[in-house]
Short mmCIF file of C-alpha atoms in Angstrom, two decimals:
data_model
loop_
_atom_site.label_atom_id
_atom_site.label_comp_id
_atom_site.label_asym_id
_atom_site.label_seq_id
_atom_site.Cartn_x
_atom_site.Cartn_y
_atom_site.Cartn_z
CA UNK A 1 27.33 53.23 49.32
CA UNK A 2 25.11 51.48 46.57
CA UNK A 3 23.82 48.41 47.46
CA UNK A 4 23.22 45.81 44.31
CA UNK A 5 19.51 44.66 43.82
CA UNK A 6 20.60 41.26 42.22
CA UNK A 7 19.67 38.01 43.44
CA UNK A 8 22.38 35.68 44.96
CA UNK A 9 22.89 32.04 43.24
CA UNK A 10 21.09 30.43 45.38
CA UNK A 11 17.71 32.57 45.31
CA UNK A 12 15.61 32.76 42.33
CA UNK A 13 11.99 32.10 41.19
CA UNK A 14 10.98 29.21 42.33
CA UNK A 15 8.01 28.56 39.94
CA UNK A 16 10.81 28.03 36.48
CA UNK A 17 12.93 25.74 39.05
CA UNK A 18 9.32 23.48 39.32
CA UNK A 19 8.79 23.88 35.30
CA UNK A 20 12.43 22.74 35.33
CA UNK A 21 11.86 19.49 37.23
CA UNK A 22 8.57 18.57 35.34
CA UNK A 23 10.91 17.91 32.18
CA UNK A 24 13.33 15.95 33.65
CA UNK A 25 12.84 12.52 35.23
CA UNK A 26 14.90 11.80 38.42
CA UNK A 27 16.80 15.47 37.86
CA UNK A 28 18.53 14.22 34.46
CA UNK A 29 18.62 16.18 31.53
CA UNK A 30 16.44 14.57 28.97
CA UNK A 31 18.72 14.26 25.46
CA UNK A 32 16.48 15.59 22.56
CA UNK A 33 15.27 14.03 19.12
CA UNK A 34 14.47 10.23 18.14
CA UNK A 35 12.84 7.70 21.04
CA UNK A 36 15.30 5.02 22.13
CA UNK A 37 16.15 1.84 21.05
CA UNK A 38 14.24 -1.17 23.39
CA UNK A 39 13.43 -4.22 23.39
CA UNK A 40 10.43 -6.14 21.29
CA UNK A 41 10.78 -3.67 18.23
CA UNK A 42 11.47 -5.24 14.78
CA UNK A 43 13.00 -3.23 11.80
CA UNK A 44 16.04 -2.34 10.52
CA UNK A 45 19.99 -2.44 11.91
CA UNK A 46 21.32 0.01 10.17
CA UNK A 47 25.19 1.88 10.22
CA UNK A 48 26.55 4.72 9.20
CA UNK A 49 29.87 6.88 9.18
CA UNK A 50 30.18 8.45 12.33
CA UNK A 51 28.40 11.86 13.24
CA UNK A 52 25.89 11.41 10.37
CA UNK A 53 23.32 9.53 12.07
CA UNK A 54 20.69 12.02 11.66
CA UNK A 55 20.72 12.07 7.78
CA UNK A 56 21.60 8.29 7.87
CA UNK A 57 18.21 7.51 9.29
CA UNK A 58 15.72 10.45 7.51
CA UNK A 59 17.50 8.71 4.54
CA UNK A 60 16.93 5.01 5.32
CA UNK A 61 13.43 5.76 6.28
CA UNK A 62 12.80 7.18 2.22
CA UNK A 63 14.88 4.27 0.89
CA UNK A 64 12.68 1.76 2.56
CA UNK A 65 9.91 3.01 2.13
CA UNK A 66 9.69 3.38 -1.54
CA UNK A 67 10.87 -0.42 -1.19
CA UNK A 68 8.02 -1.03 0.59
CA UNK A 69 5.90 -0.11 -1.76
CA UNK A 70 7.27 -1.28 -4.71
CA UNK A 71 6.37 -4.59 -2.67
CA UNK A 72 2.76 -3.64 -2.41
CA UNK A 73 2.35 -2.67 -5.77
CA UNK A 74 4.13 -6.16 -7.31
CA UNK A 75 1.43 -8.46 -5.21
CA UNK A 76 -1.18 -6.31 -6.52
CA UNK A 77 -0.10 -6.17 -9.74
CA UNK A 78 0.35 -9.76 -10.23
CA UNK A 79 -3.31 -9.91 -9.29
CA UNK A 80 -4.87 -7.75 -11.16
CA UNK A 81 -2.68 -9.08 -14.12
CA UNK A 82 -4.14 -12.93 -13.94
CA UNK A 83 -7.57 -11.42 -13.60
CA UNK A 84 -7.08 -9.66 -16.75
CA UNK A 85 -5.21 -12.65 -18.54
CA UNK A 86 -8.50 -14.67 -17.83
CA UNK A 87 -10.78 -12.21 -19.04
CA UNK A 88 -8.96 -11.51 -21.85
CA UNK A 89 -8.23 -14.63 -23.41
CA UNK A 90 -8.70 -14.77 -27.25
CA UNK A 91 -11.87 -16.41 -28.81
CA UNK A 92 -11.51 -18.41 -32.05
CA UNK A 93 -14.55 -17.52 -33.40
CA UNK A 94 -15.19 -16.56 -37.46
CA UNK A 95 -17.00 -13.11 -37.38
CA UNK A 96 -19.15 -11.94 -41.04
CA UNK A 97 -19.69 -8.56 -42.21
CA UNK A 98 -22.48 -7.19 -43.44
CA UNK A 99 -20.87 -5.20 -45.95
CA UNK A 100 -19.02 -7.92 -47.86
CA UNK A 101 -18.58 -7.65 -51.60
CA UNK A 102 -19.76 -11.68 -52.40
CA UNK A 103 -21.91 -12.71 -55.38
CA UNK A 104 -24.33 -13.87 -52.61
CA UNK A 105 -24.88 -10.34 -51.48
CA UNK A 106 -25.88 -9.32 -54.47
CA UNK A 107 -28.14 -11.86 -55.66
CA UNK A 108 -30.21 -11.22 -52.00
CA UNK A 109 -30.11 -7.32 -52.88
CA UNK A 110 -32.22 -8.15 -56.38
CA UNK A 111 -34.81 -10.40 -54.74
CA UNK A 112 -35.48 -7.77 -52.30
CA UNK A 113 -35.49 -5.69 -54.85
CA UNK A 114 -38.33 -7.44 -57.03
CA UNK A 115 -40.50 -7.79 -53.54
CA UNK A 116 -40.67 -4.25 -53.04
CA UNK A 117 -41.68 -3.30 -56.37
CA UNK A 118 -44.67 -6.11 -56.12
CA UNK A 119 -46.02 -5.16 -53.04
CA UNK A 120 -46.18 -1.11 -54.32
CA UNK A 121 -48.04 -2.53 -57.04
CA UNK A 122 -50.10 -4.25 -54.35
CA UNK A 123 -50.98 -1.35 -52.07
CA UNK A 124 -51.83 1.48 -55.26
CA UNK A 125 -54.21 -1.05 -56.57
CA UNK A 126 -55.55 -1.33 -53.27
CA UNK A 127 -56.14 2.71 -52.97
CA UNK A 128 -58.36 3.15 -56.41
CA UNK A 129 -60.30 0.34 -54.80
CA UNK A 130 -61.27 2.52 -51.29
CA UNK A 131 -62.71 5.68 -52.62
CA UNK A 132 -65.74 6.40 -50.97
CA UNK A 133 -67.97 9.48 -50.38
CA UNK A 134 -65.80 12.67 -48.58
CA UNK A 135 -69.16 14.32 -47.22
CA UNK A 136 -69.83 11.00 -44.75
CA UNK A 137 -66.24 10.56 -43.33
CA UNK A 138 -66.49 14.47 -43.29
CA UNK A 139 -69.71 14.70 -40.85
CA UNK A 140 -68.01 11.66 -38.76
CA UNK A 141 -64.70 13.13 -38.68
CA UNK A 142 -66.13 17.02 -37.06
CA UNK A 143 -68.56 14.95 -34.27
CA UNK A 144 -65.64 13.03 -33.24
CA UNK A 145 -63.42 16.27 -32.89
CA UNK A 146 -66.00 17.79 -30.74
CA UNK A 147 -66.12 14.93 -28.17
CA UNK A 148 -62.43 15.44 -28.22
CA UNK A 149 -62.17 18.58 -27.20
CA UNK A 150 -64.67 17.74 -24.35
CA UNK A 151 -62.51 15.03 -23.04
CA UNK A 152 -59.39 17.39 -23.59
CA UNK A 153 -60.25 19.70 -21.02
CA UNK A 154 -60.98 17.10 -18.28
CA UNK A 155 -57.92 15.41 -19.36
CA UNK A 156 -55.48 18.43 -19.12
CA UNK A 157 -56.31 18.91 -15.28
CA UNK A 158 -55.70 15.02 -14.68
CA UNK A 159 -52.13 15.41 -15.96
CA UNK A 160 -51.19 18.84 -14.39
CA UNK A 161 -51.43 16.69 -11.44
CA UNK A 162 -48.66 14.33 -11.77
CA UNK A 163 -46.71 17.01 -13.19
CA UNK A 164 -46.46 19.31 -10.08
CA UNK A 165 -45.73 15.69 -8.45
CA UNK A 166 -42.68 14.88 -10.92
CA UNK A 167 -41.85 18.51 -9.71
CA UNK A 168 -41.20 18.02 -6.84
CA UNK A 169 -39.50 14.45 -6.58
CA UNK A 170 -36.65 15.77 -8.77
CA UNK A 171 -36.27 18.40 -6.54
CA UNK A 172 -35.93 15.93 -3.66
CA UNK A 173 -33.94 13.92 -5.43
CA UNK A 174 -31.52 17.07 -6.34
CA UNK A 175 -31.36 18.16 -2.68
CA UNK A 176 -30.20 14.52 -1.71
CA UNK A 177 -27.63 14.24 -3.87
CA UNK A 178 -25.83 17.78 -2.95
CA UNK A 179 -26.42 16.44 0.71
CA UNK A 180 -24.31 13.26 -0.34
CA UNK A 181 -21.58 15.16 -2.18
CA UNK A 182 -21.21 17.40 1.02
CA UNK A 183 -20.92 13.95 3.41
CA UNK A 184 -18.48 12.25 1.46
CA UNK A 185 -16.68 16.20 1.10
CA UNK A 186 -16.45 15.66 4.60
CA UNK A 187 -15.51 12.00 4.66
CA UNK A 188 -12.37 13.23 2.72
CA UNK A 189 -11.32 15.66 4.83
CA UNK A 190 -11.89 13.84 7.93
CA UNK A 191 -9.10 10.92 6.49
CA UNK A 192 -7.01 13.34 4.62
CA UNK A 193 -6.78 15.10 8.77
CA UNK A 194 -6.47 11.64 10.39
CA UNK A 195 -3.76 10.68 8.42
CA UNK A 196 -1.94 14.21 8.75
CA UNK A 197 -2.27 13.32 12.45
CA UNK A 198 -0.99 10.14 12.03
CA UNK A 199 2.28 11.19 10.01
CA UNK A 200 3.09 14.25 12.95
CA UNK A 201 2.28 11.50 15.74
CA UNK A 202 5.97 9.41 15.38
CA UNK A 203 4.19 6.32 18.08
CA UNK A 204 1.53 5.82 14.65
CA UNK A 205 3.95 6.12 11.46
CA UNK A 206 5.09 2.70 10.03
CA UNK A 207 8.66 3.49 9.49
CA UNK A 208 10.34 5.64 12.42
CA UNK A 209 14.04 5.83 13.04
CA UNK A 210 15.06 5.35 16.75
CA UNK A 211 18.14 6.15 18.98
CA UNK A 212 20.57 3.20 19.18
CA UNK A 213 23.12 5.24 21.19
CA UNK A 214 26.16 4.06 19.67
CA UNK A 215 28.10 6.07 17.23
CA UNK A 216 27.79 5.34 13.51
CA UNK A 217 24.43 3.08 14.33
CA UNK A 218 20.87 3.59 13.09
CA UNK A 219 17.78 1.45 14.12
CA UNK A 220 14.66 2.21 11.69
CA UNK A 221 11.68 0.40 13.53
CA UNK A 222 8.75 -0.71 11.64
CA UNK A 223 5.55 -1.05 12.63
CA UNK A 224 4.02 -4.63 10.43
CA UNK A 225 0.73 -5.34 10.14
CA UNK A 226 -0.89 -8.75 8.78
CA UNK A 227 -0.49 -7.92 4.83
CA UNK A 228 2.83 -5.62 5.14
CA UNK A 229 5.92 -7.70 3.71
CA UNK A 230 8.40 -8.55 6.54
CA UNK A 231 11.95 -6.46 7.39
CA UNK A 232 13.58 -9.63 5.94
CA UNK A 233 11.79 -9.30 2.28
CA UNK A 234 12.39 -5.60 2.21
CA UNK A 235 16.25 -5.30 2.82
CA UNK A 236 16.76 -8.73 0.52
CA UNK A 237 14.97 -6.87 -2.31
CA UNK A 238 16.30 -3.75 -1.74
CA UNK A 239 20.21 -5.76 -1.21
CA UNK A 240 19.33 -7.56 -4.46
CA UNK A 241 18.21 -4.16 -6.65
CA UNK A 242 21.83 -2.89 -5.79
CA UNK A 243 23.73 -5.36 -6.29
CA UNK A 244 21.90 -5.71 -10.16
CA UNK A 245 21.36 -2.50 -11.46
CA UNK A 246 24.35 -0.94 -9.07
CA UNK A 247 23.18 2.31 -9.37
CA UNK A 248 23.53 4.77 -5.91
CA UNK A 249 20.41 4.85 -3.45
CA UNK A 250 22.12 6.12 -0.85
CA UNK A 251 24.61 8.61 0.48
CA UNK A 252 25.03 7.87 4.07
CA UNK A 253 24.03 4.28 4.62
CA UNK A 254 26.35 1.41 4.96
CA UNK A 255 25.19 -1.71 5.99
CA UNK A 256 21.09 -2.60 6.57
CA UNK A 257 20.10 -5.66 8.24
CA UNK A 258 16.62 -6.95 8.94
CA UNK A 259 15.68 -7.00 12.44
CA UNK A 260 12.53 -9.47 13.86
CA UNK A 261 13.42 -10.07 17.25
CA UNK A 262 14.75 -8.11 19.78
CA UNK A 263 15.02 -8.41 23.54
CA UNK A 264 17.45 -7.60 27.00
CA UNK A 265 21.12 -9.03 26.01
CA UNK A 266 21.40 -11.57 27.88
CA UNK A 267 21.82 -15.90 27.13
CA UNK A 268 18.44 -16.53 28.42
CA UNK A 269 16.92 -13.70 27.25
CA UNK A 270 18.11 -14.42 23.49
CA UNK A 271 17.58 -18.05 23.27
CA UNK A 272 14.27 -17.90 24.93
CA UNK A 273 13.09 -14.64 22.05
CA UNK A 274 15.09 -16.61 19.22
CA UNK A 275 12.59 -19.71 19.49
CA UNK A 276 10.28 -18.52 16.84
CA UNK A 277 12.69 -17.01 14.90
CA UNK A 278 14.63 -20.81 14.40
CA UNK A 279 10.88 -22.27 13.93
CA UNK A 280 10.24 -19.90 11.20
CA UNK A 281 13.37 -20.66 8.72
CA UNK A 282 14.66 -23.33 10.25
CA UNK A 283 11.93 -26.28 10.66
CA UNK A 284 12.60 -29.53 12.24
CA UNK A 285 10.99 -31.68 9.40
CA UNK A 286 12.47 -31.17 6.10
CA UNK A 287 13.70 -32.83 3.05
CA UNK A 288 16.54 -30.28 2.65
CA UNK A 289 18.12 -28.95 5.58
CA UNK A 290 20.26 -25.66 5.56
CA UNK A 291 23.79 -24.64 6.06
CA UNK A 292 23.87 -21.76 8.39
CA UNK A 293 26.29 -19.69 10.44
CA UNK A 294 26.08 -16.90 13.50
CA UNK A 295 27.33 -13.06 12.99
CA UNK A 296 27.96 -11.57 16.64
CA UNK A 297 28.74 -7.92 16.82
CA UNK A 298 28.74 -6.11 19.85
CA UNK A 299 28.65 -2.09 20.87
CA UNK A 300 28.89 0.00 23.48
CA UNK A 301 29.35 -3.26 26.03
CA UNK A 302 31.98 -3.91 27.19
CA UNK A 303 30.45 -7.16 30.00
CA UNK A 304 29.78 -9.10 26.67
CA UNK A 305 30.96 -12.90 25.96
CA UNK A 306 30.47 -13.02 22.25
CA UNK A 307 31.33 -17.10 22.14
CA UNK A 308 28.48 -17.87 24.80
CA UNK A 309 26.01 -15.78 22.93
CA UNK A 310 27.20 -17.53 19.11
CA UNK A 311 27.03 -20.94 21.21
CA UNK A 312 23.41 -20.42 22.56
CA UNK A 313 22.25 -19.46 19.45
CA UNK A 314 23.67 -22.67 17.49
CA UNK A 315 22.57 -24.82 19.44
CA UNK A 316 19.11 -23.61 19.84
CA UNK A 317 18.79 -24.50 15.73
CA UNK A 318 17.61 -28.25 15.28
CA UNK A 319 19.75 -30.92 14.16
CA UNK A 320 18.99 -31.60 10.60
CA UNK A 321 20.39 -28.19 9.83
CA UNK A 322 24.27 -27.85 9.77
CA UNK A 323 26.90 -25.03 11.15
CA UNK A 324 29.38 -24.25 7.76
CA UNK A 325 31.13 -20.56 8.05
CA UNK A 326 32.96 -21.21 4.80
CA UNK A 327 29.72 -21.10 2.56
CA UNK A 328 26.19 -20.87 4.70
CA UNK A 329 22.57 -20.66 3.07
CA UNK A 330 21.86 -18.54 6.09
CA UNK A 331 22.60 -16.14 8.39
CA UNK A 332 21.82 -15.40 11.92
CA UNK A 333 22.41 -12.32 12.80
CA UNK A 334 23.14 -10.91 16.13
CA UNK A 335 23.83 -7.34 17.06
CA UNK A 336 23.99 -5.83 20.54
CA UNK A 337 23.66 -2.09 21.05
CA UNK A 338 24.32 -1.30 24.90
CA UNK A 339 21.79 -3.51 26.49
CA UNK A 340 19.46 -4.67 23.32
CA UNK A 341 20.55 -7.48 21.15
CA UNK A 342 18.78 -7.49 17.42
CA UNK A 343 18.46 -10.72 15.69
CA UNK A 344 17.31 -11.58 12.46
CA UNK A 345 18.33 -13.79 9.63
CA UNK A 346 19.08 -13.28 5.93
CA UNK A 347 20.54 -15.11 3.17
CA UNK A 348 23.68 -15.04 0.52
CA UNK A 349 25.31 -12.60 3.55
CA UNK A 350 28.95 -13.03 1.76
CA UNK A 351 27.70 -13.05 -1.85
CA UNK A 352 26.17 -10.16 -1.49
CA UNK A 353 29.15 -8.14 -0.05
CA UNK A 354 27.67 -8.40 3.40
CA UNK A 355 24.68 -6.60 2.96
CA UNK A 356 26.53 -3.10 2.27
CA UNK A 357 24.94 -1.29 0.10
CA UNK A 358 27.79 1.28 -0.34
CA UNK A 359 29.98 -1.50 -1.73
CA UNK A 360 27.66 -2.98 -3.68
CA UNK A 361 26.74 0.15 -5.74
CA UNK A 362 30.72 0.83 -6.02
CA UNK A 363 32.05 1.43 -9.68
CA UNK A 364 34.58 -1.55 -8.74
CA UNK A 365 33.96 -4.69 -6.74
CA UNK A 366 36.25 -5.23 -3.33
#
């Protein structure tokens, strides 16, 4: 007749059932790792082979960001190196040397020569000329000594003074400048923590991969300031290394496109965010207007009209510029993950084996 002491399924502690609800919103499990993909971002569109997301994007994020700063370090570069061009430029000027071995020379070595020898001649007949009495300079010589050593002793306490004084500024001056070696310690450590801070905090790094939600897709978001290079110059150079040197960069990265707009997906949504986007690279007055064409890819939606979204955007570029698919200058590119549509442009998309890096760095060309 043993009775069991265990609690029922529907009892339990209630205080780990309250923990329990704090960590999920609205009762739904909360999936862990990267923040998801939304809207107003710019960065990178990046796929992958499916179930390798994870090392797709800790890999994209190195691979841009050594492009990044390869970027960085050409602008400064090339100013630094006309700085030093104009500071450096040669001088046609004739420079002499003192030690040359020219019959001048050595006619200027005898004449100074002959002048020393007449003015020792000078100065000894000078000296027999000056002898006079020792006893008188003598007598002059000891008084003189005597007020001397007078003065001396009056003398030595007047410069003990500014001695102790000398004293005791360098050892103000000392104690200042350990104090100032200790600040800018300090200073140091203080950045050298902020930006430790700044690299575990994922809202503050520049380059930080995000959830897309769609199998075998990557979004790398970047975070551009005023004098950081755009998406769009950092996958052409990085497109444009690989495709001359075709050496591997990657293991798990397929395609990378350059992201600069991205909103709800939606036909007013995209061809009110794309207005900058067509001011930017595709300007009403110009000399020489551009071919272009519209990529449309879709994932993970399945309520999606990919000819009203490719119309909207076409029509939303001005009319100097012309629609050719067979050979464009340029690119729009449109990608929709669930409810986000990326768009960004780039250029030579066909050349350049549409912007796949895996093909491009391929021992043989497809």
């Amino acid at each position: 007749m043993g009775t069991d002491n265990k609690p029922k399924s529907g009892t339990g502690n209630p205080d780990t059932k309250k923990r329990k609800q704090q960590y999920r919103p609205n009762n739904k499990a909360v999936k862990k790792g990267s923040y998801p993909l939304r809207p107003g971002v710019q960065g990178f569109f990046i796929t992958c082979d499916g179930g390798r997301e994870r090392q797709a994007s800790q890999e994209a994020v190195q691979v841009i960001e050594s492009f990044y700063e390869e970027l960085l370090e050409g602008k400064d570069s090339d100013v630094k190196h006309k700085v030093s061009v104009s500071q450096n430029k040669p001088t046609n000027k004739k420079i002499k040397f003192t030690y040359s071995d020219s019959e001048d020379d050595n006619n200027n070595d005898d004449e100074n020569n002959e002048k020393v020898d007449k003015d020792s001649l000078v100065s000894n007949e000078k000296n027999h000329e000056t002898s006079i009495p020792v006893k008188k300079v003598e007598n002059e010589t000891n008084e003189k000594v005597e007020e001397e050593d007078k003065n001396g002793i009056e003398d030595d306490e007047t410069e003990k003074q500014p001695e102790k004084k000398q004293r005791v500024e360098t050892s103000e001056s000392k104690c200042e400048e350990v104090v100032k070696r200790k600040v800018e310690e300090k200073s140091v450590d203080k950045l050298i923590e902020a930006e430790l801070e700044e690299l575990k905090d994922k809202s503050k790094r520049r380059f930080n991969y995000l959830d897309s939600g769609c199998n075998g897709v990557v979004f790398v978001q970047m975070r551009k300031r005023e004098e950081d290079p755009s998406p769009k110059e950092i996958a052409q150079r990085m497109i444009t290394t690989a495709a001359e040197t075709r050496k591997h960069m990657a293991r798990f990265i397929l395609r990378i496109l350059p992201i600069e707009v991205s909103c709800y997906a939606s036909e007013e949504e995209i061809s009110r965010a794309i207005k900058p986007l067509i001011a930017q690279y595709f300007p009403k007055e110009t000399e020489t207007p551009y071919k272009f064409a519209v990529l449309c890819e879709a994932r993970a939606n399945s309520g999606f009209e990919k000819m009203k979204i490719i119309d909207a955007v076409a029509k939303s570029v001005p009319e100097p510029h012309k629609v050719d698919l067979t050979n464009p200058e340029k690119t729009i590119v449109v990608q929709i993950a669930k409810t986000v549509c990326c768009i960004g442009v780039v250029e030579k998309y066909k050349e350049l084996a549409k912007y796949n890096l895996r093909q491009l760095t391929s021992s043989s060309k497809q």
